[in-house]
Amino acid sequence: MPTQQTLHKAFKELQTILSPEHVTVDEQVLREHGYSDNSYHDEGAPNIVVFPSNTEQVAEIVKIADKYSLPIIPFSGGTSLEGHFTAPRGGICISFTEHMDRIIAFHPDDLDIVVQPGVQWEDLNLFLKEHNLFFPMDPGPGACIGGMVGTSCSGTNAVRYGTMKEWVINLTVVTPDGKIVKTRQRPRKSSAGYDLTKLFIGAEGTLGVVTEITLKLAVIPQVQAVAVCDFPSIRDAAAVVPEIIQAGVQVGAVELLDTVMMKAINLSSPDLGYAEKPTLFFKFSGASQMVIDQEIKIVSDIAKRHQGGEFKYAKDEKEKETLWEGRKIALWSSTLLKPNASVWTTDVVVPVSRLPELIKETQKDIETSPLPCPLVGHVGDGNFHVFILFDQSKPEEHAEAVRLNKNLVERAIQMEGSITGEHGVGIGKKKYLEKELGKETIDVMKKIKYAIDPKGIMNPDKVLP
Amino acid sequence: MPTQQTLHKAFKELQTILSPEHVTVDEQVLREHGYSDNSYHDEGAPNIVVFPSNTEQVAEIVKIADKYSLPIIPFSGGTSLEGHFTAPRGGICISFTEHMDRIIAFHPDDLDIVVQPGVQWEDLNLFLKEHNLFFPMDPGPGACIGGMVGTSCSGTNAVRYGTMKEWVINLTVVTPDGKIVKTRQRPRKSSAGYDLTKLFIGAEGTLGVVTEITLKLAVIPQVQAVAVCDFPSIRDAAAVVPEIIQAGVQVGAVELLDTVMMKAINLSSPDLGYAEKPTLFFKFSGASQMVIDQEIKIVSDIAKRHQGGEFKYAKDEKEKETLWEGRKIALWSSTLLKPNASVWTTDVVVPVSRLPELIKETQKDIETSPLPCPLVGHVGDGNFHVFILFDQSKPEEHAEAVRLNKNLVERAIQMEGSITGEHGVGIGKKKYLEKELGKETIDVMKKIKYAIDPKGIMNPDKVLP
């Protein structure tokens, strides 16, 4: 941990760059920037939080951190799940929430937009809606573009639109020596040099501080629809997915919720009246009603062949919202399954063909556990989450959550999968990274890390073991 | 250049790893692996060409190169345009053409396939067709997956499917110290650690030798169609593209050929009977005829609003082939515009909105040049090629080709564009890279290069200035 003397000097110098109210050591603010209610790892607060307004200020802040070898931890939405923004070695937290939450440039003709890291994705989509555009990632509510770049997020739309890696054109990054780097220019594709953009996406702030992001945008599909269908077993439901893909239907989303999850949703909103069976939630989107109708016909036929129940299909805006509501409230509803429950949200991904096996093995493990564990999967990608419900005040329940998560992660690795599909590594999962990737691969990552950040000041203790 | 003594030692050691006929210093073979008929840069041949059969042999070869500090140049299709595989410092060329052109594993349920770098993309698609699948990149004929990874290629389908960066799941790479690294596991998405896959895509062999590639595959669209429409001016034709995108129509391809190009095509195949006007070639693809018909209706209406001529639309397989033929023979036909012509194929990309301006400025430049320069653009991406026709035996024509290319590249940079959309940097364009990206960005790339390849043995003199 840095000495008080060092911190005092850094604090004074930071105040020469930012107005005094944008540099703080207020205990409450430090705590808010170092701890999360959604992750359950060893954590710590930063020593100083700064609220810069632009890239140049960030560069000056980083130069001070470099001078005093102080850790730099970037912070935007604070919704991450693996302790990404915690500060186990103290240091300076750069918070984008106050003054770096603006749109810098909007190019509707090019379908792109330049934003600061503190922009919330929901706010961005509100702005874009007027222009008939949207940004297709949908992580948890409150997430900001900065953190979404850091973790390489995605969400329910990934089966159609892909992940952050496919939707960022370029980044402006402050490197650990305080230089300002733009990863590339603004065309939609380029073969000019190493792909630094992708290198910083998913690097979780360990290689530099992202201060501006150019995002690709999509046109809002002219027609969208939502459908829901239940199945006698998870295996039946899962079998639908590859057939949809093989049929060439590009669904907007396909989400699998298990029986326990459907029970939780009914507890929270009995009016929705879902069957308490494994259920697939679909989004369809296209250029015309005709297109959608035909896709729905193909998908509902496939569902029927796999013992699907009634294929409920929403026709107007209100029905659509009601029908999707169950998926939307899944995480929150889970907490009703257990008093005083905290939710440990897991995240693994495997090749699509291995998903039924992974789910089956996971359910076996869950059934013998005292903790309720509803399950929801972005099944089109082979990505799924188990919500492990446990009481934080009970060490044995915490230990059981750790055990279930560990089993899940190791099972995914054995099935050619990844320890994280969209949440990132943080400190929570770095102990599993070598098991997934192997020592040699980690060594290449470490070489890159040390080449770019030789003092190791950028978000230390995250990602790399 | 390496000494004869060093080369002799290396040659002997290589023969202990590979069977003697897979290590050669035959002048003819060396020449074939160092020079290209399609690029016009200072070039040189390697000292030794090896034909390994697997990743382990490549690792052993690289260890020998490392021991003697000999350059390593990977070679697959040999169709690249910027001197990517030339050997200005001699060294060992690793050729994948003979024994590393196999499919290693095929996972139809996961829509992926693992291949060696010597697999030609057309052969791959022939194999996949039986399974109703395809790999959506379409670079020049003869290109192999290895080189396609190296240059981050794309082609006419990029507007719908994206580039290599979106279609590679993982890579097996031999690092400069002879270690074997797999960049990540096989799920379709992952947030686990730095994106090494993308780092090696477009690195042109300067960071390591790619020996196995897992590719995503797409389902062949159930229905495909082709259409052609001419316009009174390039500006009219170009104006169609953003409107199609805004209308939410996802065309399969949209290609712009200028008047000079259409003349060349008519010279080569008068029967095709195209109007000698700026022309858009379209591909449409979807899950049903109904979908396609509707998209064609929307696009033809937009074309009409921009003074488009007859919207010719192919209904059966034979008509489709005939209609697309013009686009297919464009490059080859160009050579008919000038006796003894070589073709300097340029490649720049700008934000889509800047494309009409870029084309206009480029045409001004071309009109005052004695060299015929037909033009073809992947206009949905803002990417376009000018085919500069010149006589290699005339130094003044070579100088004029260099001048036109330089002007084009610098114009693209000024319009927030890139010096290469899909062909890569090689040695031909590295002098422009800093102008595009800036010194600080190049410095980060250099740090990565030196961290991974401290001796600089991996495809030296390519990409980085």
PDB file of C-alpha atoms in Angstrom, chain A residues 121 124-125 128 133-139 148 154-158 160-164 167 215-219 252 283:
ATOM      1  CA  TRP A 121     -25.937   2.242 -22.452  1.00  0.00           C
ATOM      2  CA  LEU A 124     -27.308   6.135 -25.182  1.00  0.00           C
ATOM      3  CA  ASN A 125     -30.168   4.108 -26.607  1.00  0.00           C
ATOM      4  CA  LEU A 128     -30.355   7.076 -30.459  1.00  0.00           C
ATOM      5  CA  LEU A 133     -30.704   3.727 -34.274  1.00  0.00           C
ATOM      6  CA  PHE A 134     -29.507   1.687 -31.322  1.00  0.00           C
ATOM      7  CA  PHE A 135     -26.394   0.138 -29.806  1.00  0.00           C
ATOM      8  CA  PRO A 136     -27.049  -3.597 -29.630  1.00  0.00           C
ATOM      9  CA  MET A 137     -25.290  -4.646 -26.411  1.00  0.00           C
ATOM     10  CA  ASP A 138     -27.539  -5.137 -23.392  1.00  0.00           C
ATOM     11  CA  PRO A 139     -25.601  -5.781 -20.191  1.00  0.00           C
ATOM     12  CA  MET A 148     -18.543  -2.536 -21.172  1.00  0.00           C
ATOM     13  CA  SER A 154     -22.612  -8.636 -24.655  1.00  0.00           C
ATOM     14  CA  GLY A 155     -26.044  -9.920 -23.445  1.00  0.00           C
ATOM     15  CA  THR A 156     -29.226 -11.313 -24.958  1.00  0.00           C
ATOM     16  CA  ASN A 157     -28.685  -9.740 -28.397  1.00  0.00           C
ATOM     17  CA  ALA A 158     -25.260 -11.327 -28.924  1.00  0.00           C
ATOM     18  CA  ARG A 160     -27.629 -11.803 -33.605  1.00  0.00           C
ATOM     19  CA  TYR A 161     -25.278  -8.861 -33.153  1.00  0.00           C
ATOM     20  CA  GLY A 162     -22.148 -10.214 -31.459  1.00  0.00           C
ATOM     21  CA  THR A 163     -20.193  -8.679 -28.590  1.00  0.00           C
ATOM     22  CA  MET A 164     -18.336  -5.449 -27.824  1.00  0.00           C
ATOM     23  CA  TRP A 167     -19.095  -3.072 -32.139  1.00  0.00           C
ATOM     24  CA  LEU A 215     -19.162   2.672 -31.362  1.00  0.00           C
ATOM     25  CA  LYS A 216     -20.847   1.194 -34.410  1.00  0.00           C
ATOM     26  CA  LEU A 217     -24.608   1.608 -34.388  1.00  0.00           C
ATOM     27  CA  ALA A 218     -27.406  -0.512 -35.806  1.00  0.00           C
ATOM     28  CA  VAL A 219     -30.664   0.572 -37.411  1.00  0.00           C
ATOM     29  CA  GLY A 252     -32.821 -11.554 -32.351  1.00  0.00           C
ATOM     30  CA  LYS A 283     -36.851 -12.015 -29.960  1.00  0.00           C
TER      31      LYS A 283
END
